[in-house]
Amino acid sequence: ASELGQIGFDSFVPTADGMAAYILQSAFDEQNLKDVLSDFPFEASIEYKVTHIKSKNWNEEWEKNFFEPIVIGNECVIHSSFHKDVPRAKYDIVIDPQMAFGKGHHETTSLVIGEILLMDLEGKTLLDMGCGTAVLAILAAMRGAKDILAIDIDTWCTDNSIENIAINNISDIEVQLGDAKLLTGKHFDIVLANINRNILLADME
């Protein structure tokens, strides 16, 4: 997974006989995959097969089968508008995901949310880099951050972020479509970036 993450694979799921690794078809280069396997730094026999997955409304499938309310740190509950009997918490965030990352269930998302709950954000300016559903920016706003900028390279994410911000009645978050080039000349007290390591390293400067 670590090696494949360097060539564009972004999701990994353990299987009974190995691992399923996912990448956008437009980003897939089988020669890159072969190069990674031939240079693998450990003694191993690795086999693979390539499967093209037909497009469907994955968000609808996920909502029907997997998305349940989640409580983090006993202070923050994240749920969708269609959920009933939602647990009560100090911070109640409604996320209606439209194929965007950030519902709180992924380990990195819940870890960052846990850190936000511990941070003093009152009056701080904040960047949510790779905002996904804008769940981090929304919680930061609830915790007192101001002049929040949420950025993502995916129109699914920016559109969904705008919707989720409105659902939660948050007004102090600006959403922009683009990458680190949008940050020229901007300054923030706090930067949140729940994105892949290779992107963090590329954008660090």
mmCIF file of C-alpha atoms in Angstrom:
data_model
loop_
_atom_site.group_PDB
_atom_site.id
_atom_site.type_symbol
_atom_site.label_atom_id
_atom_site.label_comp_id
_atom_site.label_asym_id
_atom_site.label_seq_id
_atom_site.Cartn_x
_atom_site.Cartn_y
_atom_site.Cartn_z
ATOM 1 C CA ALA A 1 0.000 0.000 0.000
ATOM 2 C CA SER A 2 2.836 2.387 0.848
ATOM 3 C CA GLU A 3 4.565 1.772 -2.479
ATOM 4 C CA LEU A 4 1.358 1.996 -4.510
ATOM 5 C CA GLY A 5 0.419 5.224 -2.768
ATOM 6 C CA GLN A 6 3.388 6.843 -4.474
ATOM 7 C CA ILE A 7 1.955 6.147 -7.962
ATOM 8 C CA GLY A 8 -1.600 7.341 -7.454
ATOM 9 C CA PHE A 9 -3.444 4.526 -5.660
ATOM 10 C CA ASP A 10 -5.529 6.094 -2.903
ATOM 11 C CA SER A 11 -7.634 3.395 -1.223
ATOM 12 C CA PHE A 12 -6.675 -0.027 0.098
ATOM 13 C CA VAL A 13 -8.879 -2.802 1.491
ATOM 14 C CA PRO A 14 -7.602 -6.095 2.955
ATOM 15 C CA THR A 15 -9.055 -9.187 1.267
ATOM 16 C CA ALA A 16 -9.000 -12.902 2.025
ATOM 17 C CA ASP A 17 -5.978 -13.441 -0.242
ATOM 18 C CA GLY A 18 -4.223 -10.076 -0.225
ATOM 19 C CA MET A 19 -5.347 -6.525 -0.859
ATOM 20 C CA ALA A 20 -7.621 -4.552 -3.159
ATOM 21 C CA ALA A 21 -6.017 -1.278 -4.257
ATOM 22 C CA TYR A 22 -8.055 1.422 -5.992
ATOM 23 C CA ILE A 23 -6.997 4.119 -8.447
ATOM 24 C CA LEU A 24 -8.810 6.322 -10.934
ATOM 25 C CA GLN A 25 -8.731 4.743 -14.376
ATOM 26 C CA SER A 26 -7.343 7.978 -15.817
ATOM 27 C CA ALA A 27 -4.392 7.810 -13.396
ATOM 28 C CA PHE A 28 -3.598 4.122 -13.873
ATOM 29 C CA ASP A 29 -0.394 3.174 -15.706
ATOM 30 C CA GLU A 30 0.249 -0.564 -15.655
ATOM 31 C CA GLN A 31 3.936 -0.075 -16.433
ATOM 32 C CA ASN A 32 4.256 2.037 -13.275
ATOM 33 C CA LEU A 33 2.679 -0.817 -11.336
ATOM 34 C CA LYS A 34 5.102 -3.331 -12.857
ATOM 35 C CA ASP A 35 8.042 -1.072 -12.013
ATOM 36 C CA VAL A 36 6.935 -0.828 -8.377
ATOM 37 C CA LEU A 37 6.599 -4.598 -8.098
ATOM 38 C CA SER A 38 9.957 -5.266 -9.744
ATOM 39 C CA ASP A 39 11.667 -2.829 -7.346
ATOM 40 C CA PHE A 40 9.821 -4.072 -4.248
ATOM 41 C CA PRO A 41 12.349 -3.850 -1.373
ATOM 42 C CA PHE A 42 11.436 -7.197 0.243
ATOM 43 C CA GLU A 43 11.634 -10.807 -0.875
ATOM 44 C CA ALA A 44 8.099 -11.557 -2.026
ATOM 45 C CA SER A 45 6.138 -13.160 -4.813
ATOM 46 C CA ILE A 46 3.420 -10.694 -5.792
ATOM 47 C CA GLU A 47 0.668 -11.370 -8.295
ATOM 48 C CA TYR A 48 -2.047 -8.970 -9.375
ATOM 49 C CA LYS A 49 -5.024 -8.609 -11.652
ATOM 50 C CA VAL A 50 -6.616 -5.444 -13.019
ATOM 51 C CA THR A 51 -10.382 -4.999 -12.831
ATOM 52 C CA HIS A 52 -12.326 -2.076 -14.253
ATOM 53 C CA ILE A 53 -15.262 -1.246 -11.990
ATOM 54 C CA LYS A 54 -18.446 -0.061 -13.672
ATOM 55 C CA SER A 55 -19.625 3.359 -12.576
ATOM 56 C CA LYS A 56 -22.624 3.535 -10.260
ATOM 57 C CA ASN A 57 -23.888 5.821 -7.522
ATOM 58 C CA TRP A 58 -21.334 4.679 -4.975
ATOM 59 C CA ASN A 59 -22.533 7.298 -2.504
ATOM 60 C CA GLU A 60 -26.032 5.807 -2.521
ATOM 61 C CA GLU A 61 -24.624 2.301 -2.077
ATOM 62 C CA TRP A 62 -22.425 3.441 0.794
ATOM 63 C CA GLU A 63 -25.225 5.339 2.525
ATOM 64 C CA LYS A 64 -27.531 2.327 2.334
ATOM 65 C CA ASN A 65 -25.002 -0.143 3.678
ATOM 66 C CA PHE A 66 -22.304 1.554 5.735
ATOM 67 C CA PHE A 67 -22.850 5.163 6.866
ATOM 68 C CA GLU A 68 -23.924 5.210 10.513
ATOM 69 C CA PRO A 69 -23.702 8.075 13.039
ATOM 70 C CA ILE A 70 -20.325 8.250 14.766
ATOM 71 C CA VAL A 71 -19.425 9.859 18.094
ATOM 72 C CA ILE A 72 -15.826 11.049 18.528
ATOM 73 C CA GLY A 73 -14.275 12.032 21.834
ATOM 74 C CA ASN A 74 -17.691 11.939 23.534
ATOM 75 C CA GLU A 75 -18.115 15.522 22.275
ATOM 76 C CA CYS A 76 -18.788 15.361 18.544
ATOM 77 C CA VAL A 77 -21.448 13.391 16.691
ATOM 78 C CA ILE A 78 -21.406 13.190 12.892
ATOM 79 C CA HIS A 79 -24.488 11.959 11.082
ATOM 80 C CA SER A 80 -26.533 12.487 7.948
ATOM 81 C CA SER A 81 -29.892 14.192 7.595
ATOM 82 C CA PHE A 82 -31.579 10.832 6.969
ATOM 83 C CA HIS A 83 -30.423 9.314 10.262
ATOM 84 C CA LYS A 84 -32.886 8.823 13.098
ATOM 85 C CA ASP A 85 -32.210 8.449 16.840
ATOM 86 C CA VAL A 86 -28.889 10.283 16.612
ATOM 87 C CA PRO A 87 -26.814 10.312 19.836
ATOM 88 C CA ARG A 88 -26.557 13.724 21.489
ATOM 89 C CA ALA A 89 -23.219 15.510 21.761
ATOM 90 C CA LYS A 90 -21.861 19.005 22.325
ATOM 91 C CA TYR A 91 -21.039 19.379 18.630
ATOM 92 C CA ASP A 92 -23.682 18.014 16.250
ATOM 93 C CA ILE A 93 -22.514 17.938 12.630
ATOM 94 C CA VAL A 94 -24.757 16.964 9.726
ATOM 95 C CA ILE A 95 -22.907 15.602 6.696
ATOM 96 C CA ASP A 96 -24.777 14.544 3.569
ATOM 97 C CA PRO A 97 -21.874 13.060 1.599
ATOM 98 C CA GLN A 98 -22.002 13.233 -2.198
ATOM 99 C CA MET A 99 -19.099 10.883 -2.996
ATOM 100 C CA ALA A 100 -16.727 13.074 -0.942
ATOM 101 C CA PHE A 101 -14.243 11.954 1.710
ATOM 102 C CA GLY A 102 -14.861 12.944 5.318
ATOM 103 C CA LYS A 103 -17.663 11.308 7.262
ATOM 104 C CA GLY A 104 -15.607 10.708 10.389
ATOM 105 C CA HIS A 105 -15.335 6.931 10.021
ATOM 106 C CA HIS A 106 -11.900 6.818 8.424
ATOM 107 C CA GLU A 107 -9.173 6.552 11.059
ATOM 108 C CA THR A 108 -7.332 9.674 9.917
ATOM 109 C CA THR A 109 -10.520 11.760 9.926
ATOM 110 C CA SER A 110 -11.506 10.674 13.430
ATOM 111 C CA LEU A 111 -7.932 11.291 14.662
ATOM 112 C CA VAL A 112 -7.876 14.836 13.283
ATOM 113 C CA ILE A 113 -11.331 15.504 14.749
ATOM 114 C CA GLY A 114 -10.024 14.288 18.095
ATOM 115 C CA GLU A 115 -7.164 16.791 17.846
ATOM 116 C CA ILE A 116 -9.529 19.624 16.888
ATOM 117 C CA LEU A 117 -11.555 18.917 20.030
ATOM 118 C CA LEU A 118 -8.377 19.472 22.092
ATOM 119 C CA MET A 119 -7.154 22.607 20.306
ATOM 120 C CA ASP A 120 -7.749 26.236 21.224
ATOM 121 C CA LEU A 121 -9.266 27.555 18.001
ATOM 122 C CA GLU A 122 -11.019 30.640 19.333
ATOM 123 C CA GLY A 123 -10.374 33.511 16.929
ATOM 124 C CA LYS A 124 -7.743 31.563 14.950
ATOM 125 C CA THR A 125 -7.574 31.715 11.147
ATOM 126 C CA LEU A 126 -7.612 28.234 9.629
ATOM 127 C CA LEU A 127 -7.035 26.331 6.375
ATOM 128 C CA ASP A 128 -8.699 22.980 5.645
ATOM 129 C CA MET A 129 -6.528 21.654 2.796
ATOM 130 C CA GLY A 130 -8.246 18.829 0.910
ATOM 131 C CA CYS A 131 -11.531 19.528 2.657
ATOM 132 C CA GLY A 132 -13.637 16.645 1.286
ATOM 133 C CA THR A 133 -17.028 17.146 2.941
ATOM 134 C CA ALA A 134 -15.695 20.129 4.966
ATOM 135 C CA VAL A 135 -16.369 18.239 8.202
ATOM 136 C CA LEU A 136 -13.086 19.477 9.722
ATOM 137 C CA ALA A 137 -13.736 23.088 8.745
ATOM 138 C CA ILE A 138 -17.281 22.880 10.114
ATOM 139 C CA LEU A 139 -16.116 21.558 13.485
ATOM 140 C CA ALA A 140 -13.340 24.174 13.583
ATOM 141 C CA ALA A 141 -15.934 26.900 13.023
ATOM 142 C CA MET A 142 -18.074 25.485 15.825
ATOM 143 C CA ARG A 143 -14.953 25.596 18.015
ATOM 144 C CA GLY A 144 -14.439 29.310 17.344
ATOM 145 C CA ALA A 145 -12.070 29.458 14.353
ATOM 146 C CA LYS A 146 -12.632 32.361 11.981
ATOM 147 C CA ASP A 147 -11.861 33.267 8.367
ATOM 148 C CA ILE A 148 -11.715 29.582 7.423
ATOM 149 C CA LEU A 149 -10.641 28.572 3.923
ATOM 150 C CA ALA A 150 -11.580 25.087 2.667
ATOM 151 C CA ILE A 151 -9.881 23.895 -0.530
ATOM 152 C CA ASP A 152 -10.212 20.770 -2.655
ATOM 153 C CA ILE A 153 -9.221 19.760 -6.187
ATOM 154 C CA ASP A 154 -12.475 17.830 -6.745
ATOM 155 C CA THR A 155 -15.720 19.576 -7.709
ATOM 156 C CA TRP A 156 -17.670 16.782 -5.961
ATOM 157 C CA CYS A 157 -15.967 17.863 -2.747
ATOM 158 C CA THR A 158 -16.301 21.626 -3.113
ATOM 159 C CA ASP A 159 -19.975 21.381 -4.106
ATOM 160 C CA ASN A 160 -20.670 18.992 -1.240
ATOM 161 C CA SER A 161 -18.728 21.195 1.189
ATOM 162 C CA ILE A 162 -20.884 24.194 0.298
ATOM 163 C CA GLU A 163 -24.018 22.104 0.884
ATOM 164 C CA ASN A 164 -22.804 20.761 4.229
ATOM 165 C CA ILE A 165 -21.721 24.203 5.444
ATOM 166 C CA ALA A 166 -25.207 25.521 4.676
ATOM 167 C CA ILE A 167 -26.912 22.549 6.366
ATOM 168 C CA ASN A 168 -24.951 23.297 9.556
ATOM 169 C CA ASN A 169 -25.719 27.037 9.397
ATOM 170 C CA ILE A 170 -22.037 28.007 9.289
ATOM 171 C CA SER A 171 -21.186 31.337 7.653
ATOM 172 C CA ASP A 172 -17.441 31.878 8.161
ATOM 173 C CA ILE A 173 -16.070 29.275 5.728
ATOM 174 C CA GLU A 174 -14.966 30.079 2.176
ATOM 175 C CA VAL A 175 -14.744 27.141 -0.239
ATOM 176 C CA GLN A 176 -12.430 27.193 -3.262
ATOM 177 C CA LEU A 177 -11.739 24.681 -6.037
ATOM 178 C CA GLY A 178 -8.031 24.163 -6.659
ATOM 179 C CA ASP A 179 -4.695 23.118 -5.207
ATOM 180 C CA ALA A 180 -1.827 24.680 -3.259
ATOM 181 C CA LYS A 181 -1.403 27.377 -5.924
ATOM 182 C CA LEU A 182 -4.426 29.091 -4.341
ATOM 183 C CA LEU A 183 -2.434 29.675 -1.147
ATOM 184 C CA THR A 184 0.091 32.160 -2.528
ATOM 185 C CA GLY A 185 0.285 35.151 -0.192
ATOM 186 C CA LYS A 186 -2.181 33.704 2.320
ATOM 187 C CA HIS A 187 -1.406 33.129 6.000
ATOM 188 C CA PHE A 188 -3.154 30.973 8.605
ATOM 189 C CA ASP A 189 -2.732 30.282 12.307
ATOM 190 C CA ILE A 190 -3.614 26.618 11.796
ATOM 191 C CA VAL A 191 -3.466 24.294 8.782
ATOM 192 C CA LEU A 192 -5.436 21.044 8.674
ATOM 193 C CA ALA A 193 -4.439 18.649 5.887
ATOM 194 C CA ASN A 194 -5.955 15.180 6.101
ATOM 195 C CA ILE A 195 -4.520 14.054 2.755
ATOM 196 C CA ASN A 196 -1.982 11.577 1.411
ATOM 197 C CA ARG A 197 1.672 11.864 2.433
ATOM 198 C CA ASN A 198 2.935 12.316 -1.124
ATOM 199 C CA ILE A 199 0.632 15.322 -1.595
ATOM 200 C CA LEU A 200 1.712 16.800 1.744
ATOM 201 C CA LEU A 201 5.364 16.517 0.765
ATOM 202 C CA ALA A 202 4.761 17.998 -2.667
ATOM 203 C CA ASP A 203 2.838 20.958 -1.251
ATOM 204 C CA MET A 204 4.826 21.533 1.951
ATOM 205 C CA GLU A 205 6.775 24.538 0.659
#
